[in-house]
């Protein structure tokens, strides 16, 4: 089953390349790469921060997926360059 899925996917890629031109093929690959990279590298945050927290650029990007609460007495520090 997995070989059939891979074969169909590969066939679809070449179909896009041949029927729609090389430019659209490159656009398609670029879009897949960007979405894949973003989904792998972002840190999802949300909810309650219950202890002092520092967000820094070395962990970029931070993706706030729900309301973020900073509890009383807790400090959230966002360093310059943080996304």
JSON list of C-alpha atoms in Angstrom, two decimals:
[
{"chain": "A", "resi": 1, "resn": "UNK", "atom": "CA", "xyz": [0.00, 0.00, 0.00]},
{"chain": "A", "resi": 2, "resn": "UNK", "atom": "CA", "xyz": [2.77, 2.42, 0.92]},
{"chain": "A", "resi": 3, "resn": "UNK", "atom": "CA", "xyz": [4.57, 1.86, -2.40]},
{"chain": "A", "resi": 4, "resn": "UNK", "atom": "CA", "xyz": [1.33, 2.63, -4.25]},
{"chain": "A", "resi": 5, "resn": "UNK", "atom": "CA", "xyz": [0.91, 5.91, -2.34]},
{"chain": "A", "resi": 6, "resn": "UNK", "atom": "CA", "xyz": [4.53, 6.86, -3.04]},
{"chain": "A", "resi": 7, "resn": "UNK", "atom": "CA", "xyz": [4.12, 5.96, -6.71]},
{"chain": "A", "resi": 8, "resn": "UNK", "atom": "CA", "xyz": [0.91, 8.03, -7.01]},
{"chain": "A", "resi": 9, "resn": "UNK", "atom": "CA", "xyz": [2.54, 10.99, -5.26]},
{"chain": "A", "resi": 10, "resn": "UNK", "atom": "CA", "xyz": [5.60, 10.79, -7.52]},
{"chain": "A", "resi": 11, "resn": "UNK", "atom": "CA", "xyz": [3.37, 10.47, -10.57]},
{"chain": "A", "resi": 12, "resn": "UNK", "atom": "CA", "xyz": [1.41, 13.58, -9.46]},
{"chain": "A", "resi": 13, "resn": "UNK", "atom": "CA", "xyz": [4.62, 15.59, -9.01]},
{"chain": "A", "resi": 14, "resn": "UNK", "atom": "CA", "xyz": [5.80, 14.77, -12.53]},
{"chain": "A", "resi": 15, "resn": "UNK", "atom": "CA", "xyz": [2.34, 15.49, -13.92]},
{"chain": "A", "resi": 16, "resn": "UNK", "atom": "CA", "xyz": [2.48, 19.00, -12.42]},
{"chain": "A", "resi": 17, "resn": "UNK", "atom": "CA", "xyz": [5.97, 19.42, -13.85]},
{"chain": "A", "resi": 18, "resn": "UNK", "atom": "CA", "xyz": [5.03, 18.34, -17.38]},
{"chain": "A", "resi": 19, "resn": "UNK", "atom": "CA", "xyz": [1.50, 19.74, -17.75]},
{"chain": "A", "resi": 20, "resn": "UNK", "atom": "CA", "xyz": [1.82, 23.03, -15.93]},
{"chain": "A", "resi": 21, "resn": "UNK", "atom": "CA", "xyz": [5.40, 23.98, -16.57]},
{"chain": "A", "resi": 22, "resn": "UNK", "atom": "CA", "xyz": [8.58, 24.20, -14.61]},
{"chain": "A", "resi": 23, "resn": "UNK", "atom": "CA", "xyz": [7.73, 27.53, -12.92]},
{"chain": "A", "resi": 24, "resn": "UNK", "atom": "CA", "xyz": [4.59, 26.17, -11.28]},
{"chain": "A", "resi": 25, "resn": "UNK", "atom": "CA", "xyz": [6.49, 23.04, -10.28]},
{"chain": "A", "resi": 26, "resn": "UNK", "atom": "CA", "xyz": [9.13, 25.16, -8.51]},
{"chain": "A", "resi": 27, "resn": "UNK", "atom": "CA", "xyz": [6.42, 27.25, -6.86]},
{"chain": "A", "resi": 28, "resn": "UNK", "atom": "CA", "xyz": [4.75, 24.05, -5.61]},
{"chain": "A", "resi": 29, "resn": "UNK", "atom": "CA", "xyz": [8.01, 22.70, -4.18]},
{"chain": "A", "resi": 30, "resn": "UNK", "atom": "CA", "xyz": [8.82, 26.05, -2.55]},
{"chain": "A", "resi": 31, "resn": "UNK", "atom": "CA", "xyz": [5.41, 26.20, -0.91]},
{"chain": "A", "resi": 32, "resn": "UNK", "atom": "CA", "xyz": [5.76, 22.66, 0.46]},
{"chain": "A", "resi": 33, "resn": "UNK", "atom": "CA", "xyz": [9.24, 23.46, 1.78]},
{"chain": "A", "resi": 34, "resn": "UNK", "atom": "CA", "xyz": [8.10, 26.66, 3.52]},
{"chain": "A", "resi": 35, "resn": "UNK", "atom": "CA", "xyz": [5.10, 24.98, 5.15]},
{"chain": "A", "resi": 36, "resn": "UNK", "atom": "CA", "xyz": [7.19, 22.00, 6.22]},
{"chain": "A", "resi": 37, "resn": "UNK", "atom": "CA", "xyz": [9.96, 24.17, 7.67]},
{"chain": "A", "resi": 38, "resn": "UNK", "atom": "CA", "xyz": [7.56, 26.44, 9.55]},
{"chain": "A", "resi": 39, "resn": "UNK", "atom": "CA", "xyz": [5.62, 23.57, 11.04]},
{"chain": "A", "resi": 40, "resn": "UNK", "atom": "CA", "xyz": [8.80, 21.86, 12.28]},
{"chain": "A", "resi": 41, "resn": "UNK", "atom": "CA", "xyz": [10.55, 24.84, 13.76]},
{"chain": "A", "resi": 42, "resn": "UNK", "atom": "CA", "xyz": [7.93, 26.86, 15.62]},
{"chain": "A", "resi": 43, "resn": "UNK", "atom": "CA", "xyz": [7.34, 26.62, 19.35]},
{"chain": "A", "resi": 44, "resn": "UNK", "atom": "CA", "xyz": [3.63, 26.59, 20.16]},
{"chain": "A", "resi": 45, "resn": "UNK", "atom": "CA", "xyz": [2.70, 28.46, 23.33]},
{"chain": "A", "resi": 46, "resn": "UNK", "atom": "CA", "xyz": [-0.53, 29.25, 25.13]},
{"chain": "A", "resi": 47, "resn": "UNK", "atom": "CA", "xyz": [-2.35, 28.91, 28.41]},
{"chain": "A", "resi": 48, "resn": "UNK", "atom": "CA", "xyz": [-0.98, 30.03, 31.79]},
{"chain": "A", "resi": 49, "resn": "UNK", "atom": "CA", "xyz": [2.62, 30.90, 32.51]},
{"chain": "A", "resi": 50, "resn": "UNK", "atom": "CA", "xyz": [3.17, 29.90, 36.13]},
{"chain": "A", "resi": 51, "resn": "UNK", "atom": "CA", "xyz": [6.89, 30.70, 36.40]},
{"chain": "A", "resi": 52, "resn": "UNK", "atom": "CA", "xyz": [9.24, 33.38, 35.10]},
{"chain": "A", "resi": 53, "resn": "UNK", "atom": "CA", "xyz": [9.91, 32.74, 31.41]},
{"chain": "A", "resi": 54, "resn": "UNK", "atom": "CA", "xyz": [12.33, 34.18, 28.87]},
{"chain": "A", "resi": 55, "resn": "UNK", "atom": "CA", "xyz": [11.65, 34.01, 25.14]},
{"chain": "A", "resi": 56, "resn": "UNK", "atom": "CA", "xyz": [14.77, 34.50, 23.06]},
{"chain": "A", "resi": 57, "resn": "UNK", "atom": "CA", "xyz": [15.65, 34.57, 19.35]},
{"chain": "A", "resi": 58, "resn": "UNK", "atom": "CA", "xyz": [17.51, 31.25, 19.58]},
{"chain": "A", "resi": 59, "resn": "UNK", "atom": "CA", "xyz": [14.10, 29.50, 19.77]},
{"chain": "A", "resi": 60, "resn": "UNK", "atom": "CA", "xyz": [12.31, 31.50, 17.02]},
{"chain": "A", "resi": 61, "resn": "UNK", "atom": "CA", "xyz": [9.56, 31.53, 16.04]},
{"chain": "A", "resi": 62, "resn": "UNK", "atom": "CA", "xyz": [7.06, 31.34, 18.86]},
{"chain": "A", "resi": 63, "resn": "UNK", "atom": "CA", "xyz": [3.50, 30.59, 17.72]},
{"chain": "A", "resi": 64, "resn": "UNK", "atom": "CA", "xyz": [0.79, 31.65, 20.17]},
{"chain": "A", "resi": 65, "resn": "UNK", "atom": "CA", "xyz": [-1.95, 29.06, 19.58]},
{"chain": "A", "resi": 66, "resn": "UNK", "atom": "CA", "xyz": [-4.34, 30.14, 22.33]},
{"chain": "A", "resi": 67, "resn": "UNK", "atom": "CA", "xyz": [-4.78, 32.95, 24.83]},
{"chain": "A", "resi": 68, "resn": "UNK", "atom": "CA", "xyz": [-1.62, 33.41, 26.88]},
{"chain": "A", "resi": 69, "resn": "UNK", "atom": "CA", "xyz": [-2.02, 34.34, 30.55]},
{"chain": "A", "resi": 70, "resn": "UNK", "atom": "CA", "xyz": [0.89, 35.57, 32.64]},
{"chain": "A", "resi": 71, "resn": "UNK", "atom": "CA", "xyz": [-0.07, 34.78, 36.23]},
{"chain": "A", "resi": 72, "resn": "UNK", "atom": "CA", "xyz": [0.32, 37.34, 39.02]},
{"chain": "A", "resi": 73, "resn": "UNK", "atom": "CA", "xyz": [3.91, 37.62, 40.21]},
{"chain": "A", "resi": 74, "resn": "UNK", "atom": "CA", "xyz": [5.25, 35.95, 37.06]},
{"chain": "A", "resi": 75, "resn": "UNK", "atom": "CA", "xyz": [7.41, 37.74, 34.49]},
{"chain": "A", "resi": 76, "resn": "UNK", "atom": "CA", "xyz": [7.53, 37.03, 30.77]},
{"chain": "A", "resi": 77, "resn": "UNK", "atom": "CA", "xyz": [10.65, 38.54, 29.20]},
{"chain": "A", "resi": 78, "resn": "UNK", "atom": "CA", "xyz": [10.77, 38.79, 25.40]},
{"chain": "A", "resi": 79, "resn": "UNK", "atom": "CA", "xyz": [14.33, 39.46, 24.23]},
{"chain": "A", "resi": 80, "resn": "UNK", "atom": "CA", "xyz": [15.11, 41.65, 21.19]},
{"chain": "A", "resi": 81, "resn": "UNK", "atom": "CA", "xyz": [15.01, 39.70, 17.94]},
{"chain": "A", "resi": 82, "resn": "UNK", "atom": "CA", "xyz": [12.38, 37.26, 19.17]},
{"chain": "A", "resi": 83, "resn": "UNK", "atom": "CA", "xyz": [9.68, 36.43, 16.65]}
]
